[in-house]
mmCIF file of C-alpha atoms in Angstrom:
data_model
loop_
_atom_site.group_PDB
_atom_site.id
_atom_site.type_symbol
_atom_site.label_atom_id
_atom_site.label_comp_id
_atom_site.label_asym_id
_atom_site.label_seq_id
_atom_site.Cartn_x
_atom_site.Cartn_y
_atom_site.Cartn_z
ATOM 1 C CA UNK A 1 0.000 0.000 0.000
ATOM 2 C CA UNK A 2 1.206 3.501 -0.807
ATOM 3 C CA UNK A 3 2.504 5.313 2.266
ATOM 4 C CA UNK A 4 2.421 9.017 2.997
ATOM 5 C CA UNK A 5 3.493 11.355 5.771
ATOM 6 C CA UNK A 6 0.853 13.986 4.934
ATOM 7 C CA UNK A 7 -0.703 15.954 7.763
ATOM 8 C CA UNK A 8 -3.849 14.298 9.141
ATOM 9 C CA UNK A 9 -7.242 15.955 8.862
ATOM 10 C CA UNK A 10 -7.392 16.550 12.620
ATOM 11 C CA UNK A 11 -10.142 15.805 15.099
ATOM 12 C CA UNK A 12 -12.007 19.116 14.976
ATOM 13 C CA UNK A 13 -11.952 19.251 11.190
ATOM 14 C CA UNK A 14 -13.130 15.646 10.933
ATOM 15 C CA UNK A 15 -15.978 16.242 13.370
ATOM 16 C CA UNK A 16 -17.058 19.378 11.526
ATOM 17 C CA UNK A 17 -16.877 17.601 8.166
ATOM 18 C CA UNK A 18 -19.001 14.667 9.337
ATOM 19 C CA UNK A 19 -21.576 16.887 11.046
ATOM 20 C CA UNK A 20 -21.734 19.203 8.034
ATOM 21 C CA UNK A 21 -22.680 16.381 5.675
ATOM 22 C CA UNK A 22 -25.038 14.575 8.065
ATOM 23 C CA UNK A 23 -28.325 16.304 7.284
ATOM 24 C CA UNK A 24 -29.534 18.733 4.607
ATOM 25 C CA UNK A 25 -31.994 21.451 5.560
ATOM 26 C CA UNK A 26 -35.030 21.497 3.276
ATOM 27 C CA UNK A 27 -38.619 20.386 2.749
ATOM 28 C CA UNK A 28 -39.925 16.856 3.117
ATOM 29 C CA UNK A 29 -41.263 14.820 0.232
ATOM 30 C CA UNK A 30 -38.655 12.918 -1.770
ATOM 31 C CA UNK A 31 -38.481 9.152 -1.320
ATOM 32 C CA UNK A 32 -35.747 6.778 -2.427
ATOM 33 C CA UNK A 33 -36.087 2.998 -2.150
ATOM 34 C CA UNK A 34 -33.512 0.199 -2.204
ATOM 35 C CA UNK A 35 -34.634 -3.406 -2.530
ATOM 36 C CA UNK A 36 -32.380 -6.439 -2.030
ATOM 37 C CA UNK A 37 -33.169 -9.936 -3.290
ATOM 38 C CA UNK A 38 -31.438 -13.298 -3.047
ATOM 39 C CA UNK A 39 -30.399 -14.696 -6.425
ATOM 40 C CA UNK A 40 -30.780 -18.393 -7.181
ATOM 41 C CA UNK A 41 -30.850 -20.939 -9.947
ATOM 42 C CA UNK A 42 -34.135 -22.841 -9.440
ATOM 43 C CA UNK A 43 -32.512 -25.957 -10.909
ATOM 44 C CA UNK A 44 -29.836 -25.947 -8.190
ATOM 45 C CA UNK A 45 -31.264 -23.742 -5.440
ATOM 46 C CA UNK A 46 -28.928 -25.047 -2.753
ATOM 47 C CA UNK A 47 -25.832 -23.654 -4.482
ATOM 48 C CA UNK A 48 -24.722 -20.062 -4.972
ATOM 49 C CA UNK A 49 -24.838 -18.700 -8.494
ATOM 50 C CA UNK A 50 -21.301 -18.606 -9.903
ATOM 51 C CA UNK A 51 -19.837 -15.105 -9.942
ATOM 52 C CA UNK A 52 -19.079 -15.069 -13.667
ATOM 53 C CA UNK A 53 -22.609 -16.145 -14.542
ATOM 54 C CA UNK A 54 -24.108 -13.716 -12.056
ATOM 55 C CA UNK A 55 -22.226 -10.700 -13.381
ATOM 56 C CA UNK A 56 -22.852 -11.652 -17.003
ATOM 57 C CA UNK A 57 -26.585 -11.944 -16.376
ATOM 58 C CA UNK A 58 -26.826 -8.703 -14.408
ATOM 59 C CA UNK A 59 -24.718 -6.766 -16.900
ATOM 60 C CA UNK A 60 -26.976 -7.952 -19.730
ATOM 61 C CA UNK A 61 -30.029 -6.349 -18.119
ATOM 62 C CA UNK A 62 -29.168 -2.926 -19.473
ATOM 63 C CA UNK A 63 -30.781 0.322 -18.309
ATOM 64 C CA UNK A 64 -33.960 -0.150 -16.263
ATOM 65 C CA UNK A 65 -37.132 1.836 -17.004
ATOM 66 C CA UNK A 66 -37.261 3.515 -13.593
ATOM 67 C CA UNK A 67 -33.561 4.326 -13.547
ATOM 68 C CA UNK A 68 -32.566 2.028 -10.681
ATOM 69 C CA UNK A 69 -28.908 1.137 -10.267
ATOM 70 C CA UNK A 70 -28.065 -2.577 -9.956
ATOM 71 C CA UNK A 71 -25.372 -3.692 -7.518
ATOM 72 C CA UNK A 72 -24.360 -7.090 -6.198
ATOM 73 C CA UNK A 73 -23.809 -7.712 -2.493
ATOM 74 C CA UNK A 74 -21.147 -10.036 -1.028
ATOM 75 C CA UNK A 75 -23.279 -13.190 -1.111
ATOM 76 C CA UNK A 76 -24.642 -12.528 -4.572
ATOM 77 C CA UNK A 77 -27.740 -10.668 -3.377
ATOM 78 C CA UNK A 78 -28.935 -8.263 -6.059
ATOM 79 C CA UNK A 79 -29.847 -4.749 -4.985
ATOM 80 C CA UNK A 80 -31.924 -2.212 -6.877
ATOM 81 C CA UNK A 81 -31.299 1.383 -5.795
ATOM 82 C CA UNK A 82 -33.982 3.628 -7.247
ATOM 83 C CA UNK A 83 -33.468 7.363 -7.834
ATOM 84 C CA UNK A 84 -35.375 9.764 -5.577
ATOM 85 C CA UNK A 85 -39.039 10.177 -6.466
ATOM 86 C CA UNK A 86 -41.389 13.020 -5.504
ATOM 87 C CA UNK A 87 -43.515 10.754 -3.281
ATOM 88 C CA UNK A 88 -43.789 7.161 -2.142
ATOM 89 C CA UNK A 89 -46.382 6.200 -4.762
ATOM 90 C CA UNK A 90 -44.045 7.264 -7.565
ATOM 91 C CA UNK A 91 -41.099 5.578 -5.839
ATOM 92 C CA UNK A 92 -42.934 2.260 -5.599
ATOM 93 C CA UNK A 93 -44.188 2.505 -9.184
ATOM 94 C CA UNK A 94 -40.676 3.015 -10.527
ATOM 95 C CA UNK A 95 -39.087 0.316 -8.403
ATOM 96 C CA UNK A 96 -41.833 -2.175 -9.254
ATOM 97 C CA UNK A 97 -41.170 -1.611 -12.952
ATOM 98 C CA UNK A 98 -37.431 -2.057 -12.467
ATOM 99 C CA UNK A 99 -37.840 -5.190 -10.369
ATOM 100 C CA UNK A 100 -40.175 -6.706 -12.958
ATOM 101 C CA UNK A 101 -37.750 -5.883 -15.780
ATOM 102 C CA UNK A 102 -34.801 -7.331 -13.878
ATOM 103 C CA UNK A 103 -36.772 -10.444 -12.927
ATOM 104 C CA UNK A 104 -37.691 -11.086 -16.549
ATOM 105 C CA UNK A 105 -34.137 -10.527 -17.765
ATOM 106 C CA UNK A 106 -32.665 -12.908 -15.189
ATOM 107 C CA UNK A 107 -35.351 -15.506 -15.908
ATOM 108 C CA UNK A 108 -34.138 -15.595 -19.511
ATOM 109 C CA UNK A 109 -30.849 -16.877 -18.105
ATOM 110 C CA UNK A 110 -32.597 -19.385 -15.820
ATOM 111 C CA UNK A 111 -32.206 -17.315 -12.653
ATOM 112 C CA UNK A 112 -34.743 -16.070 -10.091
ATOM 113 C CA UNK A 113 -34.924 -13.478 -7.325
ATOM 114 C CA UNK A 114 -36.208 -14.360 -3.845
ATOM 115 C CA UNK A 115 -37.568 -11.532 -1.709
ATOM 116 C CA UNK A 116 -36.972 -12.705 1.865
ATOM 117 C CA UNK A 117 -34.971 -11.218 4.745
ATOM 118 C CA UNK A 118 -32.526 -14.115 5.121
ATOM 119 C CA UNK A 119 -31.592 -16.915 2.762
ATOM 120 C CA UNK A 120 -33.613 -19.810 4.216
ATOM 121 C CA UNK A 121 -31.597 -22.583 2.556
ATOM 122 C CA UNK A 122 -27.989 -21.802 1.705
ATOM 123 C CA UNK A 123 -25.158 -21.353 4.209
ATOM 124 C CA UNK A 124 -23.177 -18.092 4.223
ATOM 125 C CA UNK A 125 -20.745 -17.933 1.313
ATOM 126 C CA UNK A 126 -19.108 -14.861 -0.209
ATOM 127 C CA UNK A 127 -19.037 -14.756 -4.010
ATOM 128 C CA UNK A 128 -18.366 -11.064 -4.653
ATOM 129 C CA UNK A 129 -14.603 -10.732 -5.058
ATOM 130 C CA UNK A 130 -14.393 -7.000 -4.321
ATOM 131 C CA UNK A 131 -11.498 -5.997 -2.073
ATOM 132 C CA UNK A 132 -13.881 -4.094 0.208
ATOM 133 C CA UNK A 133 -15.760 -7.251 1.124
ATOM 134 C CA UNK A 134 -12.645 -9.333 1.669
ATOM 135 C CA UNK A 135 -11.384 -6.655 4.064
ATOM 136 C CA UNK A 136 -14.750 -6.500 5.842
ATOM 137 C CA UNK A 137 -14.639 -10.250 6.345
ATOM 138 C CA UNK A 138 -11.157 -10.027 7.882
ATOM 139 C CA UNK A 139 -12.117 -7.150 10.150
ATOM 140 C CA UNK A 140 -15.231 -8.862 11.495
ATOM 141 C CA UNK A 141 -13.179 -11.972 12.241
ATOM 142 C CA UNK A 142 -10.510 -9.942 14.031
ATOM 143 C CA UNK A 143 -12.981 -8.129 16.320
ATOM 144 C CA UNK A 144 -14.819 -11.291 17.342
ATOM 145 C CA UNK A 145 -17.943 -11.383 15.195
ATOM 146 C CA UNK A 146 -16.833 -13.506 12.252
ATOM 147 C CA UNK A 147 -20.018 -15.585 12.085
ATOM 148 C CA UNK A 148 -22.450 -12.696 12.374
ATOM 149 C CA UNK A 149 -20.347 -10.663 9.940
ATOM 150 C CA UNK A 150 -20.366 -13.429 7.343
ATOM 151 C CA UNK A 151 -24.108 -13.990 7.723
ATOM 152 C CA UNK A 152 -24.893 -10.277 7.518
ATOM 153 C CA UNK A 153 -22.793 -9.834 4.395
ATOM 154 C CA UNK A 154 -23.928 -12.898 2.481
ATOM 155 C CA UNK A 155 -27.300 -14.083 3.796
ATOM 156 C CA UNK A 156 -29.437 -11.025 4.558
ATOM 157 C CA UNK A 157 -31.596 -8.754 2.414
ATOM 158 C CA UNK A 158 -33.421 -5.558 3.346
ATOM 159 C CA UNK A 159 -35.791 -2.918 2.089
ATOM 160 C CA UNK A 160 -34.273 0.516 2.662
ATOM 161 C CA UNK A 161 -36.363 3.687 2.736
ATOM 162 C CA UNK A 162 -34.501 6.978 2.171
ATOM 163 C CA UNK A 163 -36.275 10.157 3.250
ATOM 164 C CA UNK A 164 -35.469 13.863 3.284
ATOM 165 C CA UNK A 165 -34.016 15.198 6.524
ATOM 166 C CA UNK A 166 -36.573 18.023 6.507
ATOM 167 C CA UNK A 167 -36.261 21.484 8.070
ATOM 168 C CA UNK A 168 -33.349 21.812 10.491
ATOM 169 C CA UNK A 169 -35.620 22.923 13.331
ATOM 170 C CA UNK A 170 -37.289 19.505 13.284
ATOM 171 C CA UNK A 171 -34.228 17.246 12.970
ATOM 172 C CA UNK A 172 -34.135 16.171 16.607
ATOM 173 C CA UNK A 173 -37.807 15.143 16.677
ATOM 174 C CA UNK A 174 -37.534 13.492 13.268
ATOM 175 C CA UNK A 175 -34.580 11.318 14.274
ATOM 176 C CA UNK A 176 -36.283 10.441 17.547
ATOM 177 C CA UNK A 177 -39.374 9.328 15.619
ATOM 178 C CA UNK A 178 -37.362 7.202 13.186
ATOM 179 C CA UNK A 179 -35.812 5.347 16.115
ATOM 180 C CA UNK A 180 -39.041 5.099 18.103
ATOM 181 C CA UNK A 181 -40.757 3.479 15.112
ATOM 182 C CA UNK A 182 -37.901 0.987 14.750
ATOM 183 C CA UNK A 183 -38.987 -1.899 16.983
ATOM 184 C CA UNK A 184 -42.594 -1.738 15.746
ATOM 185 C CA UNK A 185 -41.604 -1.717 12.074
ATOM 186 C CA UNK A 186 -39.062 -4.504 12.657
ATOM 187 C CA UNK A 187 -41.934 -6.623 13.996
ATOM 188 C CA UNK A 188 -44.303 -5.573 11.202
ATOM 189 C CA UNK A 189 -41.756 -6.245 8.424
ATOM 190 C CA UNK A 190 -40.385 -9.499 9.864
ATOM 191 C CA UNK A 191 -39.824 -11.837 6.920
ATOM 192 C CA UNK A 192 -36.827 -13.976 7.837
ATOM 193 C CA UNK A 193 -38.026 -16.948 9.908
ATOM 194 C CA UNK A 194 -35.334 -19.319 8.576
ATOM 195 C CA UNK A 195 -31.626 -19.138 7.811
ATOM 196 C CA UNK A 196 -29.144 -21.646 6.391
ATOM 197 C CA UNK A 197 -31.668 -24.485 6.398
ATOM 198 C CA UNK A 198 -33.237 -24.173 9.821
ATOM 199 C CA UNK A 199 -35.584 -22.022 11.899
ATOM 200 C CA UNK A 200 -33.771 -19.925 14.449
ATOM 201 C CA UNK A 201 -36.717 -19.086 16.673
ATOM 202 C CA UNK A 202 -36.729 -15.432 15.585
ATOM 203 C CA UNK A 203 -39.375 -13.671 13.486
ATOM 204 C CA UNK A 204 -36.667 -11.458 11.979
ATOM 205 C CA UNK A 205 -33.482 -13.472 11.813
ATOM 206 C CA UNK A 206 -32.037 -10.656 9.729
ATOM 207 C CA UNK A 207 -32.419 -8.217 12.614
ATOM 208 C CA UNK A 208 -31.045 -10.821 15.025
ATOM 209 C CA UNK A 209 -27.891 -11.077 12.914
ATOM 210 C CA UNK A 210 -27.456 -7.307 12.848
ATOM 211 C CA UNK A 211 -27.894 -7.261 16.612
ATOM 212 C CA UNK A 212 -24.936 -9.629 17.039
ATOM 213 C CA UNK A 213 -22.562 -7.250 15.270
ATOM 214 C CA UNK A 214 -20.393 -4.573 16.846
ATOM 215 C CA UNK A 215 -22.761 -2.055 18.424
ATOM 216 C CA UNK A 216 -20.213 0.727 17.834
ATOM 217 C CA UNK A 217 -20.757 0.210 14.098
ATOM 218 C CA UNK A 218 -24.284 -1.193 13.873
ATOM 219 C CA UNK A 219 -26.105 -0.036 17.010
ATOM 220 C CA UNK A 220 -28.593 2.852 17.034
ATOM 221 C CA UNK A 221 -27.248 6.396 17.061
ATOM 222 C CA UNK A 222 -28.273 8.066 20.304
ATOM 223 C CA UNK A 223 -29.630 11.411 19.125
ATOM 224 C CA UNK A 224 -30.768 14.335 21.223
ATOM 225 C CA UNK A 225 -30.776 18.069 20.578
ATOM 226 C CA UNK A 226 -28.041 18.044 17.909
ATOM 227 C CA UNK A 227 -28.314 14.933 15.698
ATOM 228 C CA UNK A 228 -25.563 16.050 13.307
ATOM 229 C CA UNK A 229 -23.024 16.467 16.106
ATOM 230 C CA UNK A 230 -24.143 13.202 17.689
ATOM 231 C CA UNK A 231 -23.666 11.406 14.358
ATOM 232 C CA UNK A 232 -20.146 12.846 14.195
ATOM 233 C CA UNK A 233 -19.388 11.560 17.693
ATOM 234 C CA UNK A 234 -20.737 8.102 16.742
ATOM 235 C CA UNK A 235 -18.620 7.983 13.587
ATOM 236 C CA UNK A 236 -15.445 9.105 15.349
ATOM 237 C CA UNK A 237 -15.887 6.472 18.067
ATOM 238 C CA UNK A 238 -16.569 3.652 15.587
ATOM 239 C CA UNK A 239 -13.588 1.440 14.712
ATOM 240 C CA UNK A 240 -12.018 1.796 11.295
ATOM 241 C CA UNK A 241 -12.794 -1.293 9.228
ATOM 242 C CA UNK A 242 -10.371 -0.930 6.351
ATOM 243 C CA UNK A 243 -7.907 1.433 4.744
ATOM 244 C CA UNK A 244 -8.346 1.945 1.032
ATOM 245 C CA UNK A 245 -5.480 2.875 -1.266
ATOM 246 C CA UNK A 246 -6.772 5.829 -3.329
ATOM 247 C CA UNK A 247 -4.538 4.944 -6.277
ATOM 248 C CA UNK A 248 -4.824 1.173 -6.608
ATOM 249 C CA UNK A 249 -8.238 0.682 -5.018
ATOM 250 C CA UNK A 250 -6.914 -2.114 -2.815
ATOM 251 C CA UNK A 251 -8.222 -2.402 0.730
ATOM 252 C CA UNK A 252 -6.249 -3.313 3.811
ATOM 253 C CA UNK A 253 -8.325 -4.668 6.711
ATOM 254 C CA UNK A 254 -7.824 -3.182 10.154
ATOM 255 C CA UNK A 255 -7.438 -6.138 12.500
ATOM 256 C CA UNK A 256 -7.821 -4.241 15.754
ATOM 257 C CA UNK A 257 -10.324 -1.851 17.281
ATOM 258 C CA UNK A 258 -8.964 1.522 16.223
ATOM 259 C CA UNK A 259 -11.532 4.335 16.557
ATOM 260 C CA UNK A 260 -11.573 6.795 13.686
ATOM 261 C CA UNK A 261 -10.712 9.499 16.225
ATOM 262 C CA UNK A 262 -7.346 7.812 16.874
ATOM 263 C CA UNK A 263 -6.505 7.812 13.178
ATOM 264 C CA UNK A 264 -7.461 11.414 12.498
ATOM 265 C CA UNK A 265 -5.504 12.668 15.518
ATOM 266 C CA UNK A 266 -2.418 10.673 14.548
ATOM 267 C CA UNK A 267 -2.495 8.489 17.665
ATOM 268 C CA UNK A 268 -2.689 5.555 15.234
ATOM 269 C CA UNK A 269 -1.309 5.546 11.680
ATOM 270 C CA UNK A 270 -3.231 3.076 9.594
ATOM 271 C CA UNK A 271 -1.875 1.994 6.236
ATOM 272 C CA UNK A 272 1.342 3.802 7.023
ATOM 273 C CA UNK A 273 -0.236 7.233 6.654
ATOM 274 C CA UNK A 274 -2.413 9.898 8.177
ATOM 275 C CA UNK A 275 -6.160 9.985 7.600
ATOM 276 C CA UNK A 276 -7.546 12.270 4.913
ATOM 277 C CA UNK A 277 -10.984 13.736 4.361
ATOM 278 C CA UNK A 278 -11.574 11.016 1.742
ATOM 279 C CA UNK A 279 -10.768 8.381 4.376
ATOM 280 C CA UNK A 280 -13.337 9.931 6.703
ATOM 281 C CA UNK A 281 -15.963 9.842 3.949
ATOM 282 C CA UNK A 282 -15.194 6.204 3.178
ATOM 283 C CA UNK A 283 -15.362 5.277 6.859
ATOM 284 C CA UNK A 284 -18.939 6.578 6.916
ATOM 285 C CA UNK A 285 -19.893 3.989 4.277
ATOM 286 C CA UNK A 286 -18.796 1.223 6.666
ATOM 287 C CA UNK A 287 -21.175 2.288 9.443
ATOM 288 C CA UNK A 288 -24.507 0.460 9.510
ATOM 289 C CA UNK A 289 -26.833 1.788 12.247
ATOM 290 C CA UNK A 290 -30.587 1.227 11.903
ATOM 291 C CA UNK A 291 -30.928 4.871 10.834
ATOM 292 C CA UNK A 292 -27.944 6.308 8.991
ATOM 293 C CA UNK A 293 -27.416 9.982 8.196
ATOM 294 C CA UNK A 294 -26.328 10.658 4.605
ATOM 295 C CA UNK A 295 -27.672 14.194 4.202
ATOM 296 C CA UNK A 296 -31.005 12.393 4.212
ATOM 297 C CA UNK A 297 -32.231 9.565 6.466
ATOM 298 C CA UNK A 298 -31.514 5.972 5.514
ATOM 299 C CA UNK A 299 -34.010 3.751 7.325
ATOM 300 C CA UNK A 300 -32.287 0.374 7.267
ATOM 301 C CA UNK A 301 -34.246 -1.834 9.678
ATOM 302 C CA UNK A 302 -36.893 -3.394 7.395
ATOM 303 C CA UNK A 303 -36.768 -6.961 6.089
ATOM 304 C CA UNK A 304 -37.234 -7.333 2.367
ATOM 305 C CA UNK A 305 -40.477 -9.173 1.566
ATOM 306 C CA UNK A 306 -42.466 -10.328 -1.490
ATOM 307 C CA UNK A 307 -45.379 -8.448 -3.043
ATOM 308 C CA UNK A 308 -47.546 -6.874 -1.801
ATOM 309 C CA UNK A 309 -45.604 -6.451 1.403
ATOM 310 C CA UNK A 310 -42.539 -4.425 0.396
ATOM 311 C CA UNK A 311 -44.646 -1.706 -1.287
ATOM 312 C CA UNK A 312 -46.872 -1.621 1.797
ATOM 313 C CA UNK A 313 -43.850 -1.331 4.098
ATOM 314 C CA UNK A 314 -42.423 1.489 1.995
ATOM 315 C CA UNK A 315 -45.752 3.334 2.140
ATOM 316 C CA UNK A 316 -46.215 2.809 5.894
ATOM 317 C CA UNK A 317 -42.681 3.918 6.772
ATOM 318 C CA UNK A 318 -42.861 7.036 4.607
ATOM 319 C CA UNK A 319 -46.340 8.030 5.786
ATOM 320 C CA UNK A 320 -45.538 7.593 9.469
ATOM 321 C CA UNK A 321 -42.402 9.705 9.051
ATOM 322 C CA UNK A 322 -43.684 12.428 6.720
ATOM 323 C CA UNK A 323 -47.392 12.939 7.448
ATOM 324 C CA UNK A 324 -47.604 15.086 10.612
ATOM 325 C CA UNK A 325 -50.888 13.651 11.873
ATOM 326 C CA UNK A 326 -49.861 10.037 11.274
ATOM 327 C CA UNK A 327 -46.438 10.751 12.782
ATOM 328 C CA UNK A 328 -47.973 12.112 15.973
ATOM 329 C CA UNK A 329 -50.284 9.143 16.347
ATOM 330 C CA UNK A 330 -47.413 6.720 15.690
ATOM 331 C CA UNK A 331 -45.091 8.396 18.173
ATOM 332 C CA UNK A 332 -47.686 8.013 20.925
ATOM 333 C CA UNK A 333 -48.436 4.403 19.967
ATOM 334 C CA UNK A 334 -44.759 3.397 19.916
ATOM 335 C CA UNK A 335 -43.764 5.042 23.198
ATOM 336 C CA UNK A 336 -44.520 1.960 25.371
ATOM 337 C CA UNK A 337 -42.248 -0.283 23.264
ATOM 338 C CA UNK A 338 -39.422 2.156 22.520
ATOM 339 C CA UNK A 339 -36.005 0.483 22.452
ATOM 340 C CA UNK A 340 -37.320 -3.095 22.267
ATOM 341 C CA UNK A 341 -35.324 -3.965 19.131
ATOM 342 C CA UNK A 342 -34.383 -7.481 20.218
ATOM 343 C CA UNK A 343 -37.899 -8.373 21.400
ATOM 344 C CA UNK A 344 -39.297 -7.144 18.094
ATOM 345 C CA UNK A 345 -36.920 -9.373 16.138
ATOM 346 C CA UNK A 346 -37.421 -12.422 18.351
ATOM 347 C CA UNK A 347 -41.129 -12.257 19.200
ATOM 348 C CA UNK A 348 -42.522 -10.056 16.477
ATOM 349 C CA UNK A 349 -46.247 -9.447 16.718
ATOM 350 C CA UNK A 350 -46.698 -12.353 19.123
ATOM 351 C CA UNK A 351 -45.775 -9.760 21.749
ATOM 352 C CA UNK A 352 -49.008 -8.071 22.823
ATOM 353 C CA UNK A 353 -47.534 -4.597 23.337
ATOM 354 C CA UNK A 354 -45.774 -4.613 19.985
ATOM 355 C CA UNK A 355 -48.920 -5.853 18.281
ATOM 356 C CA UNK A 356 -51.041 -3.114 19.867
ATOM 357 C CA UNK A 357 -48.559 -0.466 18.760
ATOM 358 C CA UNK A 358 -48.353 -1.976 15.265
ATOM 359 C CA UNK A 359 -52.118 -1.961 14.759
ATOM 360 C CA UNK A 360 -52.293 1.674 15.865
ATOM 361 C CA UNK A 361 -49.408 2.671 13.584
ATOM 362 C CA UNK A 362 -50.796 0.927 10.516
ATOM 363 C CA UNK A 363 -54.254 2.332 11.134
ATOM 364 C CA UNK A 364 -52.726 5.821 11.257
ATOM 365 C CA UNK A 365 -50.730 5.103 8.103
ATOM 366 C CA UNK A 366 -53.750 3.782 6.200
ATOM 367 C CA UNK A 367 -55.663 6.978 6.921
ATOM 368 C CA UNK A 368 -52.936 9.023 5.200
ATOM 369 C CA UNK A 369 -51.519 6.622 2.610
ATOM 370 C CA UNK A 370 -51.628 7.695 -1.053
ATOM 371 C CA UNK A 371 -54.638 6.070 -2.759
ATOM 372 C CA UNK A 372 -52.375 4.186 -5.162
ATOM 373 C CA UNK A 373 -51.004 2.152 -2.235
ATOM 374 C CA UNK A 374 -54.006 1.952 0.077
ATOM 375 C CA UNK A 375 -54.866 -1.619 -0.988
ATOM 376 C CA UNK A 376 -51.368 -2.843 -0.098
ATOM 377 C CA UNK A 377 -51.355 -1.044 3.238
ATOM 378 C CA UNK A 378 -54.854 -2.329 3.981
ATOM 379 C CA UNK A 379 -53.716 -5.897 3.337
ATOM 380 C CA UNK A 380 -50.743 -5.411 5.645
ATOM 381 C CA UNK A 381 -53.000 -4.007 8.353
ATOM 382 C CA UNK A 382 -55.265 -7.067 8.084
ATOM 383 C CA UNK A 383 -52.195 -9.285 8.457
ATOM 384 C CA UNK A 384 -51.010 -7.358 11.507
ATOM 385 C CA UNK A 385 -54.426 -7.479 13.164
ATOM 386 C CA UNK A 386 -54.119 -11.281 12.990
ATOM 387 C CA UNK A 387 -50.756 -10.998 14.750
ATOM 388 C CA UNK A 388 -48.836 -11.973 11.630
ATOM 389 C CA UNK A 389 -46.042 -10.484 9.552
ATOM 390 C CA UNK A 390 -44.934 -11.116 5.939
ATOM 391 C CA UNK A 391 -42.812 -14.031 7.153
ATOM 392 C CA UNK A 392 -45.907 -15.796 8.439
ATOM 393 C CA UNK A 393 -47.665 -15.214 5.119
ATOM 394 C CA UNK A 394 -44.629 -16.647 3.337
ATOM 395 C CA UNK A 395 -44.635 -19.778 5.495
ATOM 396 C CA UNK A 396 -48.317 -20.266 4.692
ATOM 397 C CA UNK A 397 -47.581 -19.882 0.987
ATOM 398 C CA UNK A 398 -44.811 -22.466 1.313
ATOM 399 C CA UNK A 399 -47.048 -24.881 3.185
ATOM 400 C CA UNK A 400 -44.671 -25.092 6.149
ATOM 401 C CA UNK A 401 -41.073 -24.384 7.103
ATOM 402 C CA UNK A 402 -39.210 -26.554 4.614
ATOM 403 C CA UNK A 403 -36.306 -24.251 3.591
ATOM 404 C CA UNK A 404 -36.453 -25.112 -0.095
ATOM 405 C CA UNK A 405 -40.209 -24.556 -0.241
ATOM 406 C CA UNK A 406 -39.830 -21.229 1.561
ATOM 407 C CA UNK A 407 -37.098 -20.109 -0.823
ATOM 408 C CA UNK A 408 -39.244 -20.983 -3.835
ATOM 409 C CA UNK A 409 -42.260 -19.252 -2.278
ATOM 410 C CA UNK A 410 -40.231 -16.049 -1.960
ATOM 411 C CA UNK A 411 -39.497 -15.947 -5.709
ATOM 412 C CA UNK A 412 -41.649 -14.621 -8.504
ATOM 413 C CA UNK A 413 -41.614 -17.973 -10.301
ATOM 414 C CA UNK A 414 -44.967 -18.887 -11.835
ATOM 415 C CA UNK A 415 -46.650 -22.116 -10.848
ATOM 416 C CA UNK A 416 -45.139 -25.144 -12.524
ATOM 417 C CA UNK A 417 -41.607 -23.737 -12.815
ATOM 418 C CA UNK A 418 -38.813 -25.746 -11.101
#
C-alpha cells in the first residue's frame, strides 16, 4: 500500500466535516427505495450462483425503465437502488417496474430473485470478489464477530427507505421518531423466519444477525438536541474497518479496534499514513446503524419481503415519518415499546404490546396513505391485526417451514416452474 506522511485531517476538522454532511436542511417529500433480493438458480437452489454467470446476467439487463442502479452484495444478493421520487407512490411505481424488468431478464438466463430477509436454505458464502468485502470479512473476524459478519454480508436482504431530513428545526424530533418506530416496524416487516436451512426461533433473523454485530458500528445512534453532532461523535468512536489505497483501489483490513478518532488525531497511523478527508468519507460507508445519516435519512431496519408487502412497508414507513398527523399518532403508539429492538426481532407481533402499537401505527398510516397504495397497506393491516407479519404469510404460501419450499415461495416464479 502507498505510504504518505501527509498531515492528518485533525479531530475538529473531521468532526465538523461529518456533522456538516449529516443532514440537509429542506422540505420533506422525496423518497428513495432500495430493494435487495437473493439470487438463485431454481434448478440448483442449494448452491450459490457462480460469480461469472451472475455478473454476465446482471450486466446484460441494461438500463432499467425507472432508472434504478443494480449492484451485487457479497453473497450474490442483487440490490436495486432507485433514484429519488417526488412521493412514495411514484417511488414504488418506478421500483416495481425495475424489479419486474430485472426479474424477466434474469429468468431468460434461468435465474430467479427471492424476496426474503434471510436466505432460508444456503449457508453463508461470499461470491463477490471486491477488495472491500474481503477486508470486511477479515475485520469482522478480528474483532470477534466472524459468524455474524459473514451472515450479515452474504445471507441477509433488506428494504431501505430513504427520506429527506426536513427542516433543520425539526431534525431532533424526526430522528427520535425514526428510532421510536424501529422496533414496531421490525416486527411488522419481519420476513426472515429461517436461515441456512433451519428455523432460528426469531421472526426477523435478519435483525437478530445485525444485533450480534459490533454495536459501535451497527447499534442505534443516540440522538438528542443536535443529531448532526451526535452522528459525528458516533462515527469518530466507531472502529475503522479498512484502509483503502486511493490509487490502486486495494483495501487493507484493520485487524484491531482503532476508533476513527485515533486515526485522524495521529495516535494511530493506519496503512502507514495519516487519515484524509476522503478516508473519513469512506469510513462513513462502513457504518450500519438502523438509521444512517447521509444528508437524508436511511431507514435500514426493514426486512425485504415479497409483493404486496414491500410496497406496503415502503408506504407505511414514509407516511408515518412524513405525514404530521400520522407521525404524531405513531409516536404516541410506539412510546410503550421504545427500544425493544431485540424483542421485536425475536417475538414479532406475538408480543401483545408490539402488536397493539403496530395496529395503531398501521391504522394511522392507512388513513394518510396515497390512494395508489391503500390496498397494499390495507392488506398489511389485516395481516397485523391477525398478529402476523410477511414471514408468516410466506410460510403459509410455502405450506410449512421446509427451507427449499420457503425459498421458492419467496421468488416470482410462476406455478409449474422448477
